[in-house]
Amino acid sequence: MIELKQISKRFVDNVVLDGVDFTVNEGETVALLGPSGVGKSVLLKHIIGLIKPDSGEVWVDGQLVPLLKRQELSELRSRIGYVFQNGALFDSMDVFENIRLGITNETQYADKAYCIQRVKECLRLVNLQPEVGRKLPSELSGGMRKRVGIARAIAGKPVYLLYDEPTSGLDPVNADVIDSLIERLQQEIGVTSVVVTHDVRGAFRVADRIALLQQAKIRAVGTAEEIVASKDPAVQQFLERDLEGALLQANEER
């Protein structure tokens, strides 16, 4: 279980998070929605201990994350898979070695036979053929690089998966592929997931619950139906803006 309690964070004069409460229950997928630059990724990095709050508490599996020592934090991170927005693949390594980096157990990482089997399984889980493992990231499409990033995130058999804008920069077809993958991984490997996104349609598709972060605060939390029914003007404005953007994109594609 992930619990953020009254988290506040500012960078100089920019208040990014202001008394934010955010909970993810075991086995569920929660989408964190909000405009670009609102602080969604900052919140995500608090969960994994990459950023410490100015005030408030971050709990993961009953551990207070900001107070963990280096070894304890390393052990926690071994249970968390992180999917970076741009994939963050190493261009000098082939896909096999990139995915292998996600294997957090040192004994397993050193076992080449285990790594070969585990990378093959991770490629299968993200709908890629085994021969993709021999390619370099530069030889892959944007959608394939995203999937390789997800394969690396699940290589260590994490309990949690944190997705930072997994469909950013993708066309609608490839975005749908990634959304389908997020759904299937939750069902097939039973992870607890947080999906940071500004894509309302994708969030409504993949998430059990949705939280809208705007103006440094969580403005609404609930199912897709509850978010749509919210009377908060900020929520309605965000949903309307997303709809206008989708219509504009559809017209441009015609």
C-alpha positions in Angstrom: 0.0 0.0 0.0 1.1 3.5 -0.8 0.1 6.5 1.3 1.1 10.1 1.0 -0.2 12.2 3.8 -0.3 16.0 3.7 2.7 16.2 1.3 4.0 19.7 0.6 6.9 20.5 -1.7 8.2 23.8 -3.2 11.2 24.6 -5.4 12.3 28.2 -4.5 9.0 30.2 -4.8 7.1 27.6 -6.8 4.7 25.6 -4.7 4.4 22.2 -6.5 2.5 20.2 -3.9 0.4 21.7 -1.1 -0.9 19.4 1.6 -1.5 16.5 -0.9 -3.1 13.2 0.3 -2.8 10.3 -2.1 -3.5 6.6 -1.4 -3.0 3.5 -3.6 -4.5 0.2 -2.3 -2.9 -3.2 -2.9 -3.7 -4.5 -6.4 -5.3 -1.4 -7.8 -4.3 1.0 -10.6 -4.6 4.7 -9.8 -4.1 7.3 -12.5 -2.8 10.6 -11.5 -4.2 13.2 -14.0 -3.3 16.8 -14.5 -2.0 19.3 -16.9 1.7 19.2 -18.0 4.0 20.7 -15.5 1.6 20.6 -12.6 3.8 18.3 -10.4 2.6 14.8 -11.2 6.1 13.4 -11.7 7.3 15.2 -8.6 4.6 13.3 -6.6 5.7 10.0 -8.2 9.4 10.6 -7.3 8.4 11.0 -3.6 7.0 7.5 -3.6 10.4 6.0 -4.6 12.4 8.4 -2.5 14.1 10.4 -5.3 12.6 13.5 -3.8 11.9 14.2 -0.1 8.9 16.3 1.0 9.3 19.6 2.8 6.5 18.4 5.1 4.2 15.4 5.3 4.7 11.6 5.3 5.3 9.1 2.5 4.5 5.5 3.5 5.1 2.4 1.3 4.4 -1.1 2.8 4.4 0.4 6.3 7.8 2.1 5.8 8.3 5.9 6.2 10.3 6.4 2.9 12.0 9.8 3.7 13.6 8.3 6.8 14.9 5.1 5.3 18.7 4.5 5.3 20.5 3.8 2.0 20.3 0.0 2.3 16.6 0.1 3.3 15.8 2.4 0.5 17.6 0.2 -2.0 15.6 -2.8 -0.8 12.3 -0.8 -1.2 13.3 0.3 -4.7 13.9 -3.4 -5.6 10.2 -3.9 -5.2 9.2 -0.9 -7.3 9.4 -0.8 -11.1 9.7 2.7 -12.6 8.8 3.5 -16.2 10.5 6.7 -17.3 8.7 9.2 -19.5 11.3 9.0 -22.3 12.1 5.4 -21.9 15.6 6.2 -20.5 17.2 3.4 -22.5 21.0 3.2 -22.8 21.9 3.7 -26.4 25.2 1.8 -26.1 23.5 -1.3 -24.9 21.2 -3.7 -26.8 17.7 -4.3 -25.7 18.7 -7.5 -23.8 21.2 -5.6 -21.7 18.8 -2.7 -21.1 16.1 -5.1 -19.8 18.7 -7.1 -17.8 19.5 -3.9 -15.8 16.0 -4.2 -14.3 16.9 -7.5 -12.5 17.6 -6.2 -9.0 18.7 -9.5 -7.4 22.5 -9.6 -7.8 22.7 -13.4 -7.9 20.0 -13.6 -10.6 21.7 -10.8 -12.5 25.0 -12.7 -12.6 23.2 -15.9 -13.8 23.3 -15.5 -17.6 20.9 -18.4 -18.2 18.3 -16.9 -15.8 18.7 -13.5 -17.5 18.1 -14.9 -21.0 14.9 -16.6 -19.8 13.7 -13.6 -17.8 14.4 -11.1 -20.6 12.6 -13.4 -23.0 9.6 -13.6 -20.6 9.5 -9.8 -20.2 9.6 -9.3 -23.9 6.6 -11.6 -24.2 4.7 -9.7 -21.6 5.1 -6.5 -23.6 4.2 -8.2 -26.9 7.7 -8.1 -28.4 9.5 -11.0 -30.1 12.7 -12.5 -28.6 14.9 -11.3 -31.5 14.1 -7.7 -30.5 16.6 -8.3 -27.6 19.5 -8.2 -30.1 18.5 -4.7 -31.4 19.8 -1.3 -30.3 17.3 1.3 -29.0 18.1 3.4 -32.0 16.6 0.7 -34.2 13.3 0.7 -32.5 10.2 2.9 -33.0 8.9 5.2 -30.2 6.2 2.7 -29.2 8.7 -0.2 -29.1 11.1 1.8 -26.9 8.2 2.5 -24.5 7.5 -1.2 -24.3 11.2 -2.0 -23.7 11.1 0.5 -20.9 8.2 -1.3 -19.4 9.9 -4.7 -19.9 12.9 -3.4 -17.9 10.6 -2.1 -15.1 9.1 -5.5 -14.6 12.3 -7.6 -15.0 12.9 -7.6 -11.2 9.3 -8.8 -10.5 8.2 -5.7 -8.7 5.2 -5.4 -6.4 4.6 -1.8 -7.6 4.8 -0.2 -11.1 5.1 3.6 -11.4 4.5 4.9 -14.9 5.6 8.5 -15.7 3.6 9.6 -18.8 3.8 6.2 -20.5 1.9 7.4 -23.7 3.5 10.8 -24.0 4.7 11.5 -27.6 2.9 8.5 -29.1 0.2 8.6 -31.8 -3.3 7.4 -30.8 -2.7 3.8 -32.1 0.5 3.3 -30.1 -1.0 5.0 -27.1 -3.8 2.4 -27.2 -1.2 -0.3 -27.3 0.5 1.0 -24.2 -2.9 1.4 -22.4 -3.8 -2.2 -23.3 -0.4 -3.3 -21.9 -0.9 -1.5 -18.6 -4.3 -3.2 -18.2 -2.9 -6.7 -19.1 0.1 -6.4 -16.8 -2.1 -5.5 -13.8 -4.2 -8.6 -14.5 -1.4 -11.0 -15.4 1.3 -10.2 -12.8 -0.9 -8.6 -10.2 1.1 -5.4 -9.6 -0.1 -2.3 -7.9 0.2 0.6 -10.3 0.4 4.4 -10.4 0.0 5.9 -13.9 1.0 9.6 -14.2 -0.7 11.1 -17.3 -2.4 14.1 -18.8 -4.4 11.8 -21.1 -8.0 11.6 -19.8 -9.1 8.9 -22.2 -6.2 6.6 -21.3 -6.6 7.2 -17.6 -10.3 6.4 -17.7 -9.5 3.2 -19.6 -6.7 1.8 -17.4 -7.5 3.0 -13.8 -9.6 1.7 -11.0 -9.5 5.2 -9.5 -8.4 8.6 -10.7 -6.9 11.5 -8.9 -6.8 15.0 -10.5 -3.8 17.1 -9.4 -4.2 20.8 -10.2 -2.9 24.0 -8.6 -0.7 22.0 -6.2 -3.7 20.1 -4.7 -5.7 16.9 -5.4 -9.0 18.4 -6.6 -10.9 15.1 -7.0 -10.5 11.4 -6.4 -12.8 8.6 -7.6 -13.9 6.3 -10.5 -14.1 7.7 -14.0 -17.9 8.1 -13.5 -17.3 10.0 -10.2 -14.7 12.3 -11.8 -17.1 13.1 -14.7 -19.9 13.9 -12.3 -17.7 16.2 -10.2 -19.1 19.7 -9.7 -15.7 21.2 -9.1 -15.2 23.9 -11.8 -11.4 23.1 -12.0 -12.3 19.4 -12.7 -14.8 20.3 -15.4 -12.5 22.8 -17.0 -9.7 20.2 -17.2 -12.1 17.6 -18.8 -13.4 20.1 -21.3 -9.9 21.2 -22.3 -8.9 17.6 -22.9 -12.0 17.0 -25.0 -11.3 20.1 -27.1 -7.7 18.9 -27.6 -8.9 15.4 -28.7 -11.3 17.0 -31.2 -8.6 19.3 -32.6 -6.2 16.3 -33.0 -8.9 14.3 -34.8 -9.5 17.2 -37.2 -5.8 17.5 -37.9 -5.5 13.8 -38.6 -8.3 14.0 -41.2 
